[in-house]
Short mmCIF file of C-alpha atoms in Angstrom, two decimals:
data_model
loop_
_atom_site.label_atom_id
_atom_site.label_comp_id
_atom_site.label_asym_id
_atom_site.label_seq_id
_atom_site.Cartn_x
_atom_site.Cartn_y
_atom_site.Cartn_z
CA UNK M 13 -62.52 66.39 48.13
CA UNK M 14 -63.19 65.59 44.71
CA UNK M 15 -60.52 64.55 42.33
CA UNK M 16 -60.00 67.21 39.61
CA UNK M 17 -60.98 65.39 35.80
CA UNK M 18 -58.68 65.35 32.85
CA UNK M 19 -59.31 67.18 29.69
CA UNK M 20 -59.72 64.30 27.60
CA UNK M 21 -62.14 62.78 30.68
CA UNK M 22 -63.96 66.19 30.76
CA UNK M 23 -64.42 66.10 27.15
CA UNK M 24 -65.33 62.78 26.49
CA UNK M 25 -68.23 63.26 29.52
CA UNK M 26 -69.69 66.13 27.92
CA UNK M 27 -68.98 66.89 23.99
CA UNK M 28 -72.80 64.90 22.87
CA UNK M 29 -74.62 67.38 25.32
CA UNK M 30 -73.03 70.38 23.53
CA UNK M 31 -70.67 71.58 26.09
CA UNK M 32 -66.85 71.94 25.16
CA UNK M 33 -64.02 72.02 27.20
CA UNK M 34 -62.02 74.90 27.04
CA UNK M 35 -59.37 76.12 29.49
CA UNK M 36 -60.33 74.02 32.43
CA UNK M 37 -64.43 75.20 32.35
CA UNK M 38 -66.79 73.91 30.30
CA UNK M 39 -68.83 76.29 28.14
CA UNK M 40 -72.24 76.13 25.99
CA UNK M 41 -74.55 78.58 24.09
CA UNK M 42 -78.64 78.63 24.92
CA UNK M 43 -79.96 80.67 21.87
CA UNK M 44 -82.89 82.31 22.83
CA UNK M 45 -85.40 85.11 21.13
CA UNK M 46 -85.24 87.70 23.61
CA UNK M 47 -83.80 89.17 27.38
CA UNK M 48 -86.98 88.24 28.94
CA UNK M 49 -86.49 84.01 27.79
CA UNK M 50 -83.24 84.33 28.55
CA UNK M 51 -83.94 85.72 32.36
CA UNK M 52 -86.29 82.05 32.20
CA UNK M 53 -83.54 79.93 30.73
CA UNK M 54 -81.02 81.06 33.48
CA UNK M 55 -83.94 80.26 36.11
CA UNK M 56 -84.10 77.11 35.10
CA UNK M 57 -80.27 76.37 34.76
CA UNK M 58 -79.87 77.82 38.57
CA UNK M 59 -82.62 75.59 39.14
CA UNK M 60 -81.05 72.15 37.47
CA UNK M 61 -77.96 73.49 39.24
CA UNK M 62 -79.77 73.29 42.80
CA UNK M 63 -77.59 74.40 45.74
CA UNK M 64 -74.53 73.60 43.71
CA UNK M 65 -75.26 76.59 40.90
CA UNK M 66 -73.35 79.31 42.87
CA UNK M 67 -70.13 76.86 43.29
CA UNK M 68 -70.18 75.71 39.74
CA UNK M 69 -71.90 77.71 37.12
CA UNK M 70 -71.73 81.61 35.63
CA UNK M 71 -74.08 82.37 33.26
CA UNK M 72 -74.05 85.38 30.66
CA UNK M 73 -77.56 86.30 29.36
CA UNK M 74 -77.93 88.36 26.51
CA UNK M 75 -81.16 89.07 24.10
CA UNK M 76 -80.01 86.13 22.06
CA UNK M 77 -78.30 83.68 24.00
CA UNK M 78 -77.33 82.53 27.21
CA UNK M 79 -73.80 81.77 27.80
CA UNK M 80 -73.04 79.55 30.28
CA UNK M 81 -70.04 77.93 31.99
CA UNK M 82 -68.94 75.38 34.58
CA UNK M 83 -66.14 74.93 36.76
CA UNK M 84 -65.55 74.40 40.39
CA UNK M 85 -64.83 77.84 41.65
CA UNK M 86 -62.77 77.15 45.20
CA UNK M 87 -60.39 74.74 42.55
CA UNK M 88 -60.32 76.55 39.16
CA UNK M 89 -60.71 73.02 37.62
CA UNK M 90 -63.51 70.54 36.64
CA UNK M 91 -64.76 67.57 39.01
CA UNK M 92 -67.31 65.45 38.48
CA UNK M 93 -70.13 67.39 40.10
CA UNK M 94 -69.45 69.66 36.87
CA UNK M 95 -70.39 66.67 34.74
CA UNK M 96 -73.92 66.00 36.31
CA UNK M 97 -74.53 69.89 36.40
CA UNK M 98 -73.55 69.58 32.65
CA UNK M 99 -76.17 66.77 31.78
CA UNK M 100 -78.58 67.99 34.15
CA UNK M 101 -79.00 71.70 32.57
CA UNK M 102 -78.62 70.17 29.24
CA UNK M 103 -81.89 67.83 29.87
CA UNK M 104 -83.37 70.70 31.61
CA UNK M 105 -82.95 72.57 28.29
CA UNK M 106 -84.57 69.72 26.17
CA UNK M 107 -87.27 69.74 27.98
CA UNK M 108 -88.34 73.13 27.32
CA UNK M 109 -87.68 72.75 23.68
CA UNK M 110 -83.89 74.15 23.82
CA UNK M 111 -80.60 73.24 22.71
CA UNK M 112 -76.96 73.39 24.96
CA UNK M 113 -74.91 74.01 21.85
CA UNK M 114 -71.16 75.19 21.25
CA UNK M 115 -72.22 76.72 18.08
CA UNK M 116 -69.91 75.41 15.76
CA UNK M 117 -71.15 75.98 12.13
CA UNK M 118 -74.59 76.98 13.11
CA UNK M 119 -74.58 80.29 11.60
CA UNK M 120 -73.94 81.73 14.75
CA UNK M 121 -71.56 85.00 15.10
CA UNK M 122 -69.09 82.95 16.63
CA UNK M 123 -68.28 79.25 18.52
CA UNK M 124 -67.93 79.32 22.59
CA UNK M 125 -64.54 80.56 23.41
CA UNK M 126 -62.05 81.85 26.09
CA UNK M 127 -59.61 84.52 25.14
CA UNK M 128 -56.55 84.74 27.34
CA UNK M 129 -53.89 87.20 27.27
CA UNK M 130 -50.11 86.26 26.89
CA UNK M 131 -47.29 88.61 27.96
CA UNK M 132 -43.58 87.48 27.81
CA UNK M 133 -41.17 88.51 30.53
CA UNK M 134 -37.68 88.35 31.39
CA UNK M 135 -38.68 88.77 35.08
CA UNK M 136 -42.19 87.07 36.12
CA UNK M 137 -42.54 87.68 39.48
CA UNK M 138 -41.20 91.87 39.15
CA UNK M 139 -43.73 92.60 36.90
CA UNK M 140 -46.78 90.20 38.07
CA UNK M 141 -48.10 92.52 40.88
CA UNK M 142 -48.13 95.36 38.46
CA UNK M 143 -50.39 93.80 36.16
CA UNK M 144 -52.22 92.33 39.51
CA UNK M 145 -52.61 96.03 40.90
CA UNK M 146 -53.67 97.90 37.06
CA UNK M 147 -55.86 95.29 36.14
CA UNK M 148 -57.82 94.83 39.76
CA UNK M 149 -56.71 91.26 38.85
CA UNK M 150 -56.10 88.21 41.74
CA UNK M 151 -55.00 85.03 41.91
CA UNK M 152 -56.41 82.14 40.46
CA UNK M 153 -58.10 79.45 43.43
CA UNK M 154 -54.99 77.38 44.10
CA UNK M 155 -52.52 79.13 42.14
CA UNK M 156 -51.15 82.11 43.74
CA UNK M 157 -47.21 81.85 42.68
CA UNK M 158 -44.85 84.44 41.88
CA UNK M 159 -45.10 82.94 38.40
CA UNK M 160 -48.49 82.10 38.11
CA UNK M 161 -51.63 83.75 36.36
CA UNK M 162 -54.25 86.28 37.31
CA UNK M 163 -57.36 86.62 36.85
CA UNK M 164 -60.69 88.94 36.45
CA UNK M 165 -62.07 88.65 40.10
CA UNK M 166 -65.66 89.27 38.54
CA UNK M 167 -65.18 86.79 35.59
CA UNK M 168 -65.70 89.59 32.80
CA UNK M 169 -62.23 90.25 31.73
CA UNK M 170 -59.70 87.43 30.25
CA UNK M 171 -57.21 85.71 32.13
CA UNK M 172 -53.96 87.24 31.92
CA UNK M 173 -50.75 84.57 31.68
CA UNK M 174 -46.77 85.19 32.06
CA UNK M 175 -44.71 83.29 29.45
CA UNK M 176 -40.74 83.24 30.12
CA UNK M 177 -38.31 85.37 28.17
CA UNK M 178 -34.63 84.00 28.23
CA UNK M 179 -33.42 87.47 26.69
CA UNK M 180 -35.23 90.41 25.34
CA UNK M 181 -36.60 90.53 21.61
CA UNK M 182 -36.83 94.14 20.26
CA UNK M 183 -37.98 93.01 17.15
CA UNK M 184 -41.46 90.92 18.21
CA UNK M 185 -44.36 91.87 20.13
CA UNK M 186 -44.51 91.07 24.10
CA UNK M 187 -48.12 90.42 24.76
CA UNK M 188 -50.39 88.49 22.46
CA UNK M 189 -53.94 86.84 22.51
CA UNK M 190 -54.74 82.99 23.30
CA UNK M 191 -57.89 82.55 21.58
CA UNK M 192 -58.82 79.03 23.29
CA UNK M 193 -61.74 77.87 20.91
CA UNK M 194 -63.20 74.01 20.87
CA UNK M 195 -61.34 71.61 19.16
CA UNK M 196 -63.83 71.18 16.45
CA UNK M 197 -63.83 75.14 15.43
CA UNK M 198 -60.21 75.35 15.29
CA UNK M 199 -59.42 74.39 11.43
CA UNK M 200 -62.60 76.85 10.77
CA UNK M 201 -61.28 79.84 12.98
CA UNK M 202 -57.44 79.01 11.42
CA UNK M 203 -58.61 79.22 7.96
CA UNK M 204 -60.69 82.26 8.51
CA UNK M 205 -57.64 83.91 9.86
CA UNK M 206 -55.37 83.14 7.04
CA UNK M 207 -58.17 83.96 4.49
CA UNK M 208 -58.53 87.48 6.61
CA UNK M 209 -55.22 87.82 5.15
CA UNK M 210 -53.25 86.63 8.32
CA UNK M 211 -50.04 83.99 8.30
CA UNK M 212 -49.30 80.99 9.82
CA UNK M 213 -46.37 81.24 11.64
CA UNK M 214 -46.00 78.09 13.65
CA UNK M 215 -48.07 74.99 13.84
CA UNK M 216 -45.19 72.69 15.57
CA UNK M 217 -46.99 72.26 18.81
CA UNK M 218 -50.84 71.61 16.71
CA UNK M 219 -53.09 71.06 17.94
CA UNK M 220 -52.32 72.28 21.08
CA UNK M 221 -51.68 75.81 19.29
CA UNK M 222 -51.28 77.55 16.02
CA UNK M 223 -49.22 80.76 16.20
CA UNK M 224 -50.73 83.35 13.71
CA UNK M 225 -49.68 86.78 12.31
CA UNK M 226 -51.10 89.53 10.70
CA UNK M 227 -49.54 91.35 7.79
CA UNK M 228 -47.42 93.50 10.47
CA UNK M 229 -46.61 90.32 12.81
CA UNK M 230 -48.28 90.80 15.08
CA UNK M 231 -48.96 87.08 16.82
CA UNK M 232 -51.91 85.31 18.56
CA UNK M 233 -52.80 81.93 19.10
CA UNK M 234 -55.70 79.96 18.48
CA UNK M 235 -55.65 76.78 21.06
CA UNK M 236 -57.33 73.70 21.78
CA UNK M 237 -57.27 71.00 24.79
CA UNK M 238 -55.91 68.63 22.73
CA UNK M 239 -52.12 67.66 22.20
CA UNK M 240 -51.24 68.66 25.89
CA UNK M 241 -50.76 66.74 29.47
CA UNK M 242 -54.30 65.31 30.18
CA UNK M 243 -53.95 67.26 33.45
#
């Protein structure tokens, strides 16, 4: 079996050929002109990919771009058979006159991201296999815990994550967003927020996460990789 890579590692391998690291994956952005190049695009991906493309790589096509990310499905985590499926479509893209980009300060509507949801709990594993059995949620390959998170079985909805309560708080919101964004959009998304008329309410753990509020505060996060375990 493969050993699983580090974020840093994963990073490092990958950041030139305009993939990011976010959340254990690795993510890019193909922009494209219309649904029928896109359709080509992911035919040649799946084709870089070779018999490896339906263990690694999803791929999201739209009229304008082609989302695409890469992970090893039976671990949830990145080996290096991601990293040569990274180059590999990236040199495939090249050489049809196309960019792998993260679109960071390209104009673009927005950078690659993962969104994650957040929902504190005095009592994990009670309420887990609620959320499990509304959502149509599962387990995440390798992690299937009382405590652990779930996760869209189809890969359209965001992860959903269980952070520990020591005693009830009335006065604060229980569930909040993890917007996991590349660690080279983050000051841009932050500042965007707080110009949007949001607050900074935390930045002790940065850059591992900002904790922002609106005017009512209400929280999210904005995360990055960095400033965590390289695990």
């Amino acid at each position: 079996m493969e050993q699983t890579l580090g974020r840093q590692a994963a990073s490092d391998a990958v950041s030139d050929q305009g993939w990011r690291y976010l959340l254990g994956a690795l993510r890019t952005s193909v922009r494209v002109g219309s649904l029928v190049q896109a359709t080509e695009v992911a035919a040649r991906v799946v084709a870089a990919c070779g018999s490896d493309a339906d263990g690694h790589l999803r791929a999201d096509i739209r009229p304008e771009r082609v989302v695409l990310t890469l992970q090893s499905s039976d671990r949830a985590a990145l080996t290096a058979c991601d990293i040569d499926l990274a180059h590999r479509i990236s040199a495939a893209m090249r050489n049809v006159g196309l960019l792998t980009e993260p679109e960071i300060g390209t104009g673009a509507p927005r950078s690659v991201q993962l969104v994650e949801i957040a929902l504190d709990a005095l009592d994990i594993a009670a309420v887990r296999p609620f959320w499990k059995a509304v959502l149509g949620y599962t387990d995440e390959a390798g992690a299937d815990g009382p405590k652990d998170p779930i996760v869209d079985p189809v890969g359209q909805g965001p992860a959903l994550w269980f952070q520990q309560m020591d005693q009830p708080r009335p006065d604060r919101n229980r569930i909040h967003l993890d917007i996991c964004v590349p660690h080279d959009e983050a000051p841009r998304r932050i500042e965007a927020a707080l110009t949007a008329g949001g607050r900074l309410v935390s930045a002790s753990h940065a850059p591992a996460f900002w904790v922002l509020a609106d005017i009512e505060g209400n929280e999210a996060c904005v995360t990055t990789w960095q400033g965590r375990d390289d695990s």
